[in-house]
Coordinates of C-alpha atoms and ligand atoms in Angstrom, one line a residue:
Chain A
M264 CA -30.9 4.3 13.2
I265 CA -28.2 3.0 15.5
F266 CA -29.0 -0.1 17.6
D267 CA -26.9 -1.4 20.5
S268 CA -27.8 -5.0 19.8
Y269 CA -29.2 -7.4 17.2
E270 CA -32.1 -8.1 19.4
A271 CA -33.1 -4.4 19.5
F272 CA -32.7 -4.2 15.7
R273 CA -35.0 -7.2 15.2
A274 CA -37.6 -5.7 17.5
A275 CA -37.7 -2.6 15.3
A276 CA -38.9 -4.8 12.4
F277 CA -36.8 -2.9 9.8
T278 CA -36.4 -5.0 6.6
P279 CA -33.2 -4.0 4.7
K280 CA -32.6 -5.1 1.2
V281 CA -28.8 -4.9 1.6
C282 CA -26.7 -6.3 4.4
I283 CA -23.3 -4.7 4.9
M284 CA -20.8 -6.2 7.3
G285 CA -18.5 -3.7 8.9
S286 CA -18.7 0.0 9.6
G287 CA -15.3 1.2 8.5
P288 CA -14.8 3.7 5.7
A289 CA -16.0 1.2 3.0
G290 CA -19.1 0.0 4.8
I291 CA -20.3 3.5 5.9
T292 CA -19.7 5.0 2.4
I293 CA -21.7 2.2 0.6
A294 CA -24.5 2.5 3.2
R295 CA -24.8 6.2 2.8
K296 CA -24.9 6.0 -1.0
L297 CA -27.7 3.3 -0.8
G298 CA -29.5 5.2 2.0
A299 CA -29.5 8.4 -0.1
A300 CA -31.0 6.4 -3.0
G301 CA -33.8 5.3 -0.7
I302 CA -32.7 1.7 -0.4
P303 CA -33.0 0.2 3.1
V304 CA -29.7 -1.1 4.3
V305 CA -28.3 -2.6 7.5
I306 CA -24.7 -2.4 8.7
F307 CA -23.8 -5.2 11.1
E308 CA -20.8 -4.0 13.2
A309 CA -19.0 -6.7 15.2
G310 CA -17.7 -4.3 17.8
S311 CA -19.4 -1.7 20.0
N312 CA -18.9 2.1 19.8
E313 CA -15.6 1.9 21.6
W314 CA -12.5 -0.1 21.8
T315 CA -12.7 -3.2 24.0
E316 CA -10.1 -5.9 24.7
E317 CA -12.8 -8.5 24.2
S318 CA -13.6 -7.4 20.7
Q319 CA -10.0 -6.9 19.7
D320 CA -9.3 -10.5 20.7
F321 CA -11.3 -11.7 17.7
Y322 CA -8.6 -10.1 15.5
R323 CA -5.7 -12.1 16.9
G324 CA -3.8 -14.3 14.5
T325 CA -0.3 -15.4 13.4
T326 CA 2.1 -14.4 10.6
V327 CA 4.3 -16.8 8.8
G328 CA 7.2 -15.4 6.8
D329 CA 8.5 -11.9 7.2
P330 CA 8.1 -10.0 10.5
Y331 CA 4.7 -8.2 10.6
F332 CA 2.6 -6.3 13.1
D333 CA 0.4 -8.3 15.5
L334 CA -2.9 -8.8 13.7
D335 CA -4.9 -7.5 16.6
V336 CA -2.8 -4.3 16.8
T337 CA -2.8 -3.4 13.1
R338 CA -6.6 -2.9 13.0
L339 CA -9.5 -1.9 15.1
R340 CA -12.7 -3.8 15.6
Y341 CA -15.4 -1.3 16.6
L342 CA -17.7 1.3 15.0
G343 CA -15.7 3.2 12.4
G344 CA -13.1 0.4 12.1
C345 CA -9.5 1.5 11.4
S346 CA -10.6 5.0 10.6
N347 CA -10.4 5.4 14.4
H348 CA -6.6 5.4 14.2
W349 CA -5.7 6.1 10.6
A350 CA -3.3 8.9 9.9
G351 CA -5.4 10.6 7.2
W352 CA -2.8 10.6 4.4
C353 CA -4.6 10.7 1.2
R354 CA -3.8 10.1 -2.5
V355 CA -5.6 8.1 -5.2
L356 CA -3.9 5.2 -7.0
D357 CA -2.1 6.5 -10.1
A358 CA -3.6 5.9 -13.6
H359 CA -0.7 3.6 -14.4
D360 CA -1.3 1.5 -11.3
F361 CA -4.4 0.2 -13.0
T362 CA -2.7 -0.9 -16.2
P363 CA -0.9 -4.3 -16.7
K364 CA 2.9 -4.3 -16.6
A365 CA 4.6 -6.7 -18.9
W366 CA 7.5 -7.2 -16.5
A367 CA 5.3 -8.0 -13.5
P368 CA 2.9 -11.0 -13.8
D369 CA -0.7 -10.6 -12.6
T370 CA -0.7 -6.8 -12.7
G371 CA -3.6 -4.7 -14.2
W372 CA -7.1 -4.1 -13.1
P373 CA -10.3 -4.7 -15.1
I374 CA -11.2 -1.1 -14.5
R375 CA -9.2 2.1 -15.0
R376 CA -8.6 5.2 -12.8
T377 CA -11.1 7.0 -15.0
D378 CA -13.8 4.6 -13.7
I379 CA -13.4 5.9 -10.2
E380 CA -12.6 9.5 -11.0
P381 CA -16.2 10.6 -11.2
Y382 CA -16.5 9.8 -7.5
L383 CA -13.5 11.9 -6.4
K384 CA -15.7 15.0 -5.8
E385 CA -17.8 13.3 -3.2
V386 CA -14.8 11.5 -1.7
H387 CA -13.2 14.9 -1.1
D388 CA -16.3 15.8 0.9
I389 CA -16.3 12.5 2.8
L390 CA -12.6 12.8 3.7
D391 CA -12.5 16.6 4.1
L392 CA -9.8 16.9 1.5
V393 CA -8.4 20.0 -0.2
E394 CA -7.8 19.8 -4.0
F395 CA -5.0 17.6 -5.2
R396 CA -2.1 19.3 -6.9
P397 CA -1.1 17.6 -10.1
D398 CA 2.1 15.6 -10.0
A399 CA 5.1 17.5 -11.3
P400 CA 7.9 15.6 -13.1
I401 CA 11.3 16.8 -12.0
S402 CA 13.1 14.5 -14.5
D403 CA 12.2 11.8 -17.0
D404 CA 12.4 9.4 -14.1
I405 CA 11.0 11.1 -11.0
S406 CA 7.9 13.1 -10.2
W407 CA 7.2 15.2 -7.2
V408 CA 3.9 13.9 -5.9
Q409 CA 1.5 14.9 -3.3
F410 CA -0.1 13.2 -0.3
I411 CA -2.8 15.3 1.3
K412 CA -2.3 15.1 5.1
S413 CA -6.1 15.3 5.8
P414 CA -7.7 15.8 9.2
A415 CA -8.1 12.0 9.3
V416 CA -11.9 11.7 9.4
R417 CA -13.1 9.4 12.1
F418 CA -16.1 7.9 10.3
A419 CA -18.0 7.0 13.5
E420 CA -17.7 10.6 14.8
K421 CA -18.3 12.4 11.5
F422 CA -21.3 10.3 10.4
Y423 CA -22.8 9.2 13.7
G424 CA -25.6 11.9 13.7
D425 CA -26.5 11.2 10.1
L426 CA -26.6 7.5 10.5
D427 CA -28.6 7.8 13.7
K428 CA -31.2 10.0 12.0
S429 CA -31.4 8.0 8.8
Q430 CA -34.6 6.2 8.1
N431 CA -33.0 4.0 5.5
I432 CA -29.8 2.9 7.3
A433 CA -29.7 0.8 10.4
V434 CA -26.3 0.4 12.1
V435 CA -26.4 -2.6 14.5
L436 CA -23.5 -2.8 17.0
N437 CA -22.2 -5.8 18.8
T438 CA -23.3 -8.0 15.9
Y439 CA -20.7 -10.3 14.5
V440 CA -21.4 -12.0 11.1
R441 CA -19.5 -15.1 11.6
E442 CA -20.5 -16.9 8.4
L443 CA -22.3 -16.4 5.1
V444 CA -24.3 -19.3 3.6
G445 CA -24.5 -19.8 -0.1
D446 CA -25.7 -22.2 -2.8
G447 CA -23.1 -21.4 -5.5
K448 CA -25.3 -18.8 -7.1
R449 CA -26.5 -16.7 -4.3
V450 CA -25.8 -16.0 -0.6
T451 CA -28.9 -17.3 1.2
G452 CA -28.2 -15.9 4.7
A453 CA -25.8 -14.5 7.2
H454 CA -25.1 -16.3 10.5
I455 CA -25.2 -13.8 13.3
W456 CA -23.4 -13.9 16.6
S457 CA -24.8 -11.6 19.2
N458 CA -24.6 -11.2 23.0
G459 CA -22.3 -14.2 23.3
A460 CA -24.6 -16.6 21.4
D461 CA -25.7 -17.7 18.0
A462 CA -28.6 -15.5 17.0
G463 CA -29.6 -17.4 13.8
Q464 CA -29.6 -16.4 10.2
F465 CA -30.4 -13.0 8.8
L466 CA -31.7 -12.8 5.2
A467 CA -31.4 -9.9 2.7
D468 CA -31.3 -9.5 -1.0
Y469 CA -27.7 -8.4 -1.2
Y470 CA -24.6 -9.0 1.0
I471 CA -21.5 -6.9 1.1
P472 CA -18.6 -7.9 3.4
C473 CA -16.6 -4.7 4.3
T474 CA -14.8 -6.2 7.2
G475 CA -11.3 -4.9 6.3
G476 CA -8.4 -6.1 4.2
L477 CA -7.6 -9.1 6.2
E478 CA -11.0 -10.1 7.6
N479 CA -12.9 -10.1 4.3
S480 CA -10.7 -13.0 3.2
R481 CA -11.2 -14.8 6.6
L482 CA -15.0 -14.4 6.5
L483 CA -15.2 -15.7 2.9
L484 CA -12.7 -18.5 3.3
W485 CA -14.6 -19.8 6.4
S486 CA -18.0 -19.3 4.8
N487 CA -16.9 -21.1 1.6
E488 CA -15.4 -24.0 3.6
R489 CA -18.7 -24.4 5.5
S490 CA -20.9 -24.0 2.3
N491 CA -18.7 -26.4 0.3
G492 CA -17.8 -23.8 -2.2
G493 CA -21.3 -22.2 -2.2
V494 CA -20.1 -18.7 -1.3
V495 CA -17.1 -18.2 -3.6
P496 CA -17.5 -20.8 -6.4
S497 CA -14.2 -19.9 -8.0
A498 CA -12.0 -19.8 -5.0
T499 CA -8.5 -20.4 -6.5
A500 CA -7.4 -16.8 -5.6
L501 CA -9.4 -16.5 -2.4
G502 CA -7.1 -15.1 0.3
R503 CA -4.3 -14.9 -2.3
Y504 CA -2.2 -12.0 -3.6
W505 CA -2.2 -10.3 -0.2
M506 CA -0.2 -7.1 -0.2
E507 CA 1.2 -4.4 2.1
H508 CA 3.3 -1.3 1.6
P509 CA 6.6 -2.2 3.2
Q510 CA 8.6 0.9 4.2
F511 CA 12.1 1.5 5.5
E512 CA 14.6 4.2 5.8
G513 CA 16.6 3.8 2.6
G514 CA 19.2 6.6 2.9
N515 CA 19.7 10.3 3.2
A516 CA 20.0 13.3 1.0
I517 CA 21.9 16.6 1.1
L518 CA 19.8 19.2 -0.7
A519 CA 20.9 22.2 -2.6
D520 CA 17.7 24.0 -1.6
Y521 CA 15.2 22.4 0.8
D522 CA 12.7 25.0 -0.2
E523 CA 12.9 24.1 -3.9
F524 CA 9.9 21.9 -3.3
E525 CA 6.8 23.1 -1.5
V526 CA 7.1 21.1 1.7
D527 CA 3.8 20.2 3.4
R528 CA 2.8 21.3 6.9
T529 CA 5.1 18.6 8.5
N530 CA 8.1 19.7 6.3
E531 CA 7.9 16.6 4.1
V532 CA 8.1 16.1 0.4
F533 CA 7.3 13.0 -1.7
F534 CA 8.6 11.6 -4.9
S535 CA 7.6 8.7 -7.2
P536 CA 8.9 7.1 -10.4
T537 CA 7.4 8.0 -13.8
P538 CA 5.8 5.1 -15.6
A539 CA 8.7 5.2 -18.2
A540 CA 11.3 4.8 -15.4
M541 CA 9.4 1.8 -13.9
E542 CA 9.3 0.2 -17.3
R543 CA 12.9 0.9 -18.1
K544 CA 14.1 -0.5 -14.8
Q545 CA 11.4 -3.2 -14.6
I546 CA 10.4 -2.2 -11.1
M547 CA 7.2 -1.6 -9.2
N548 CA 5.9 1.8 -8.0
F549 CA 7.4 3.4 -4.9
G550 CA 7.3 6.6 -2.9
I551 CA 10.2 8.4 -1.4
R552 CA 9.5 10.6 1.6
L553 CA 11.9 13.3 2.5
I554 CA 11.9 14.1 6.2
E555 CA 14.0 17.0 7.5
M556 CA 17.0 15.6 9.4
P557 CA 17.9 16.5 13.0
Y558 CA 21.1 18.6 13.3
P559 CA 23.5 16.0 14.8
G560 CA 22.6 13.6 12.0
V561 CA 23.3 16.3 9.4
K562 CA 26.8 16.8 10.8
R563 CA 27.6 13.1 10.6
L564 CA 26.2 13.0 7.1
I565 CA 28.4 15.9 6.0
A566 CA 31.5 14.3 7.6
D567 CA 30.7 11.1 5.6
L568 CA 30.3 13.1 2.4
A569 CA 33.6 14.9 3.0
C570 CA 35.4 11.5 2.6
V571 CA 34.0 11.2 -0.9
A572 CA 33.3 14.7 -2.2
P573 CA 35.1 17.3 -0.1
D574 CA 34.0 20.4 -2.0
T575 CA 30.4 19.4 -2.0
A576 CA 30.7 18.6 1.8
E577 CA 32.3 22.0 2.4
W578 CA 29.4 23.7 0.6
A579 CA 26.9 21.7 2.7
A580 CA 28.7 22.6 5.9
Y581 CA 28.4 26.3 4.9
Q582 CA 24.7 25.9 4.3
L583 CA 24.4 24.3 7.8
S584 CA 26.3 27.1 9.4
L585 CA 23.8 29.6 7.9
N586 CA 21.2 27.6 9.8
L587 CA 19.7 26.4 6.5
R588 CA 17.9 23.2 6.3
C589 CA 20.0 21.0 4.0
A590 CA 19.6 17.4 4.8
A591 CA 16.8 14.8 4.9
Q592 CA 16.1 11.2 5.8
L593 CA 14.7 9.2 2.9
Y594 CA 11.9 6.8 3.7
V595 CA 10.9 4.5 0.9
G596 CA 7.5 2.7 0.8
W597 CA 6.8 0.6 -2.2
E598 CA 4.4 -1.5 -4.1
Q599 CA 4.6 -5.3 -3.8
A600 CA 4.3 -7.2 -7.0
P601 CA 1.2 -9.4 -6.7
D602 CA 2.3 -12.8 -5.5
F603 CA 0.0 -15.8 -5.3
S604 CA 1.9 -17.3 -2.3
N605 CA 1.4 -14.2 -0.1
H606 CA -2.0 -15.2 1.4
V607 CA -4.5 -15.1 4.2
A608 CA -5.3 -18.7 5.4
L609 CA -7.5 -20.1 8.1
S610 CA -5.5 -21.4 11.1
K611 CA -5.6 -25.1 11.6
T612 CA -5.2 -24.8 15.3
A613 CA -6.6 -21.6 16.6
T614 CA -10.2 -20.3 16.6
D615 CA -11.9 -17.2 18.1
H616 CA -14.3 -18.0 20.9
T617 CA -17.2 -18.5 18.5
G618 CA -15.2 -21.3 16.8
V619 CA -14.2 -19.4 13.6
P620 CA -10.6 -20.2 12.7
R621 CA -8.2 -17.3 13.3
I622 CA -6.0 -15.8 10.5
E623 CA -2.7 -17.3 9.5
L624 CA -1.1 -14.6 7.3
N625 CA 1.6 -15.8 5.0
W626 CA 3.7 -12.8 3.9
K627 CA 7.1 -12.3 2.4
K628 CA 8.9 -9.6 0.5
R629 CA 10.5 -10.8 -2.7
D630 CA 13.5 -10.0 -4.9
M631 CA 11.5 -7.7 -7.2
E632 CA 10.9 -5.5 -4.2
R633 CA 14.4 -5.4 -3.2
R634 CA 15.3 -4.3 -6.7
T635 CA 12.5 -1.7 -6.6
I636 CA 13.8 0.0 -3.5
L637 CA 17.4 -0.1 -4.6
E638 CA 16.9 1.0 -8.2
G639 CA 14.3 3.5 -7.0
L640 CA 16.7 5.2 -4.7
K641 CA 19.3 5.2 -7.4
L642 CA 17.0 6.8 -9.9
F643 CA 16.2 9.4 -7.3
G644 CA 19.8 10.0 -6.5
E645 CA 20.7 10.3 -10.2
T646 CA 17.9 12.8 -10.7
M647 CA 19.2 14.9 -7.8
V648 CA 22.7 15.0 -9.3
A649 CA 21.6 15.6 -12.9
K650 CA 19.3 18.5 -11.8
N651 CA 21.8 19.8 -9.3
L652 CA 19.2 19.4 -6.6
G653 CA 21.4 17.6 -4.1
R654 CA 23.2 14.3 -3.4
V655 CA 21.8 11.1 -2.1
R656 CA 23.5 8.5 0.1
L657 CA 22.0 4.9 0.1
A658 CA 21.7 3.2 3.5
D659 CA 24.4 0.7 4.4
W660 CA 22.0 -2.2 4.6
L661 CA 21.0 -1.6 1.0
V662 CA 24.5 -1.1 -0.3
N663 CA 25.8 -4.2 1.5
G664 CA 22.8 -6.4 0.5
E665 CA 21.9 -7.0 4.2
D666 CA 18.5 -8.1 5.5
Y667 CA 15.8 -5.5 6.0
P668 CA 16.2 -3.6 9.3
T669 CA 14.2 -5.0 12.2
D670 CA 14.0 -1.8 14.2
Q671 CA 11.9 0.2 11.9
E672 CA 8.1 0.6 11.1
L673 CA 8.1 -2.4 8.6
A674 CA 5.0 -1.4 6.6
G675 CA 2.0 0.9 6.4
H676 CA -0.8 -1.0 8.1
H677 CA -2.4 -1.3 4.6
H678 CA -4.1 -4.6 4.1
M679 CA -4.7 -5.2 0.5
G680 CA -5.7 -8.1 -1.8
G681 CA -7.2 -11.5 -0.9
T682 CA -10.4 -10.9 -2.8
R683 CA -8.8 -9.1 -5.7
M684 CA -10.5 -7.7 -8.7
S685 CA -9.9 -9.6 -12.0
E686 CA -11.8 -10.6 -15.0
D687 CA -10.2 -14.0 -14.7
P688 CA -11.8 -16.0 -11.9
A689 CA -8.6 -18.0 -11.5
K690 CA -6.7 -14.8 -10.7
G691 CA -9.3 -12.9 -8.7
I692 CA -12.5 -13.1 -6.7
V693 CA -14.5 -10.1 -7.8
D694 CA -15.2 -8.5 -11.2
G695 CA -15.0 -4.9 -12.2
D696 CA -18.2 -4.1 -10.2
C697 CA -16.8 -5.7 -7.0
K698 CA -19.3 -8.6 -7.5
V699 CA -18.0 -12.1 -6.6
H700 CA -17.6 -14.2 -9.7
G701 CA -20.5 -16.6 -10.2
M702 CA -22.6 -15.1 -7.4
D703 CA -25.7 -12.9 -8.1
N704 CA -25.9 -11.0 -4.8
L705 CA -22.5 -11.0 -3.2
Y706 CA -20.2 -7.9 -3.4
V707 CA -17.1 -6.9 -1.6
G708 CA -16.0 -3.5 -0.3
G709 CA -12.5 -2.4 0.8
S710 CA -8.9 -2.8 -0.2
S711 CA -9.2 -6.6 -0.3
V712 CA -10.4 -6.0 -3.9
F713 CA -7.2 -4.2 -4.9
A714 CA -5.6 -6.0 -7.8
T715 CA -2.4 -4.2 -7.2
S716 CA -1.4 -1.8 -4.5
G717 CA 0.4 1.1 -6.1
Q718 CA 2.6 3.0 -3.7
C719 CA 0.0 5.2 -2.0
N720 CA -2.1 4.8 1.1
P721 CA -5.3 2.9 0.3
T722 CA -8.2 4.7 1.9
T723 CA -8.9 7.4 -0.6
T724 CA -9.2 4.7 -3.3
I725 CA -11.2 2.4 -1.0
V726 CA -13.7 5.2 -0.5
C727 CA -13.8 5.9 -4.3
L728 CA -14.5 2.3 -5.0
A729 CA -17.1 2.2 -2.2
A730 CA -18.9 5.2 -3.6
R731 CA -18.8 3.6 -7.1
L732 CA -20.2 0.3 -5.7
G733 CA -22.9 2.1 -3.8
D734 CA -23.8 3.9 -7.0
H735 CA -23.8 0.7 -9.0
L736 CA -26.1 -1.1 -6.6
S737 CA -28.5 1.8 -6.2
H738 CA -29.1 1.7 -10.0
K739 CA -29.4 -2.1 -9.9
I740 CA -31.8 -2.3 -6.9
V741 CA -35.0 -0.5 -7.6
Chain B
M5 CA 62.7 -4.6 -36.4
I6 CA 65.7 -6.8 -37.2
A7 CA 65.0 -9.1 -34.2
I8 CA 61.4 -9.4 -35.3
A9 CA 62.4 -10.2 -38.8
K10 CA 64.5 -13.0 -37.6
L11 CA 61.6 -14.7 -35.8
S12 CA 59.4 -17.0 -37.6
R13 CA 55.8 -15.9 -38.0
R14 CA 54.7 -18.8 -35.8
S15 CA 57.0 -17.8 -32.9
L16 CA 55.9 -14.2 -33.2
V17 CA 52.2 -15.2 -32.9
Q18 CA 53.1 -17.4 -29.9
A19 CA 55.0 -14.6 -28.3
I20 CA 52.1 -12.2 -28.7
L21 CA 49.6 -14.7 -27.3
A22 CA 51.9 -15.4 -24.3
L23 CA 51.8 -11.7 -23.4
P24 CA 49.1 -11.0 -20.7
A25 CA 46.3 -9.1 -22.4
F26 CA 46.9 -6.4 -19.7
A27 CA 50.4 -5.6 -21.0
L28 CA 49.0 -4.7 -24.4
I29 CA 46.1 -2.7 -23.1
R30 CA 48.2 -0.9 -20.6
K31 CA 50.0 0.8 -23.3
L32 CA 46.7 2.4 -24.6
P33 CA 46.1 5.9 -23.2
A34 CA 43.2 5.8 -20.7
P35 CA 40.1 7.7 -21.9
A36 CA 39.6 10.8 -19.9
P37 CA 36.8 10.2 -17.4
D38 CA 33.7 12.2 -18.0
P39 CA 33.4 14.6 -15.2
D40 CA 29.6 14.6 -15.5
E41 CA 29.3 10.9 -15.2
I42 CA 27.0 9.9 -12.3
I43 CA 28.7 7.2 -10.1
E44 CA 28.2 5.5 -6.8
V45 CA 31.0 5.8 -4.2
N46 CA 30.6 4.4 -0.7
G47 CA 26.8 4.6 -1.1
W48 CA 26.9 8.2 -2.3
I49 CA 25.4 8.9 -5.7
V50 CA 27.6 11.7 -7.0
R51 CA 29.0 13.4 -10.1
R52 CA 32.5 12.3 -10.9
S53 CA 33.6 15.9 -10.7
D54 CA 32.4 15.9 -7.0
L55 CA 35.3 13.6 -6.2
A56 CA 37.9 16.3 -7.0
Ligands
FAD999 C1 -2.1 2.9 12.3 C2 -2.8 3.1 10.9 C3 -2.6 4.2 10.2 C4 -3.2 4.3 8.9 N1 -3.0 5.4 8.2 C5 -3.6 5.5 7.0 C6 -3.4 6.7 6.2 O1 -2.8 7.7 6.6 N2 -4.0 6.7 4.9 C7 -4.7 5.7 4.4 O2 -5.2 5.8 3.3 N3 -4.9 4.6 5.2 C8 -4.4 4.5 6.4 N4 -4.6 3.4 7.2 C9 -5.5 2.3 6.6 C10 -6.9 2.6 6.8 O3 -7.2 2.7 8.2 C11 -7.8 1.5 6.2 O4 -7.4 1.4 4.8 C12 -9.2 1.7 6.3 O5 -9.7 1.9 7.6 C13 -10.0 0.5 5.7 O6 -11.3 0.7 5.7 P1 -12.4 -0.6 5.6 O7 -13.7 0.0 5.8 O8 -12.1 -1.4 4.5 O9 -12.0 -1.5 6.9 P2 -11.9 -1.2 8.4 O10 -11.6 0.2 8.7 O11 -10.9 -2.2 9.0 O12 -13.3 -1.6 9.0 C14 -13.8 -2.9 9.1 C15 -15.0 -2.9 10.1 O13 -15.6 -4.2 10.0 C16 -15.9 -4.6 11.3 N5 -15.9 -6.1 11.3 C17 -14.9 -7.0 11.1 N6 -15.3 -8.2 11.0 C18 -16.6 -8.2 11.1 C19 -17.6 -9.2 11.0 N7 -17.3 -10.5 10.8 N8 -18.9 -8.8 11.2 C20 -19.3 -7.5 11.3 N9 -18.3 -6.5 11.4 C21 -17.0 -6.9 11.3 C22 -14.7 -4.1 12.2 O14 -15.1 -4.0 13.5 C23 -14.6 -2.7 11.5 O15 -15.4 -1.7 12.1 C24 -4.0 3.2 8.4 C25 -4.2 2.1 9.2 C26 -3.6 2.0 10.5 C27 -3.8 0.8 11.3

């Protein structure tokens, strides 16, 4: 059932047990699992079924620290959420992303990859994925890894029919949950804003914010403030340890044989460090993306190489004259070490037009990350030399220790952390089941629960975790 | 040999200490660089033998 307004939904007298906030990949996946188990569930979606300026305005906010995207541009507030503009790159966090790293404080999840693997099969169906190819180490330090460039499922489009027909799932558009109310043990209601006015409280047995990797923190921070700590009783880490995947062009490579690696349909290849290399260098995870270089750039690169290694440059020039692909740009995206001071806060001065404070995002890249990108590229370069696969040139800004470039993409639009998963309530908000510590009926869906970010795009893991949470609740609620 | 024999041990030690360390080391034959060593030159990560 899909309703255009909260009023229409109320008139239908449907009484859900579970209240999900947000209809992105996380919310829709959890709802479908519960619906399939015969559990009545409602998804309140703040936006309508299309982009509107008015709805996006709720997402405005500010960033303090490093440059970041405008917060109303890096996400979408309508049916399907950010799946309406995601690129569809898919990979699950690596097994070693879940384990603690002695050299990086606050790493490690309370669950392991094996806990989400049983859900991979259904996630393949949800995201229309082909089978993943296993990673292939090319040296002791570097593995050739795969991102599936999927058809980028638009959740609203793919599941609209099913959701509309479902007798167990109600999707209610234009319905903004502006606050949860709690007594320190349970959430006792959700304040609804509909049709430009306060529409009172909605009651259910269970509540699951799935409002995205920034908004989950905002909703819970605001709710907790209003309920005097009654929604997130252990709130030390609330909004904290927020993470992105910064990404920059870190250099170039001249390759002995571009076709050595099976390039994907957009001629790209990806590499990541082995766990042993990360440990030896005491760095975080990273991904190096090789993109074929345009011809004029290749010529400049070969001329530069000629100053250092004339014979190698001559060979590369010969390859080029044969019209062979021989050079690539290297983009590096990496894992940020969890950092308490990177956080989502409520603005002290700006509110949305219902009076909820806007987000003030405090975000900075740290030294460990600079080391990760530099050491990572060096490891890659050394592997290329040792295996005679090619030669790597580090970008000038890295070699000269300059600031990050300001004319590049900055990051991945991946909003992670803020309600992170940890057994320790001082270090996280949810437990291994995505349940808020100390609360009986409050769970969280989405990448805000990520304890660490790994190097890969988050949505495949988000959907795995959502399927797992749906499964967990459908066994719990009978 | 004769000149050294005439110096007191104390002056000899003083003379050695006064020599810049470099002057002593310079006399040692430089080890041949490993052509397979991986080095960084102007941002390029290359094998030493590439520089030839
Ligand atoms: C340009 C871009 C490209 C991307 N490419 C990739 C990629 O290639 N691979 C990848 O893995 N990830 C990618 N992502 C990230 C991906 O889109 C997100 O990880 C994913 O959509 C998160 O799903 P979600 O359900 O947690 O949140 P969202 O998709 O953000 O959905 C949240 C939903 O909650 C609703 N909502 C918000 N507040 C409230 C409220 N208070 N009450 C009710 N409803 C509310 C919103 O309207 C929205 O529908 C990309 C993101 C962007 C912006």
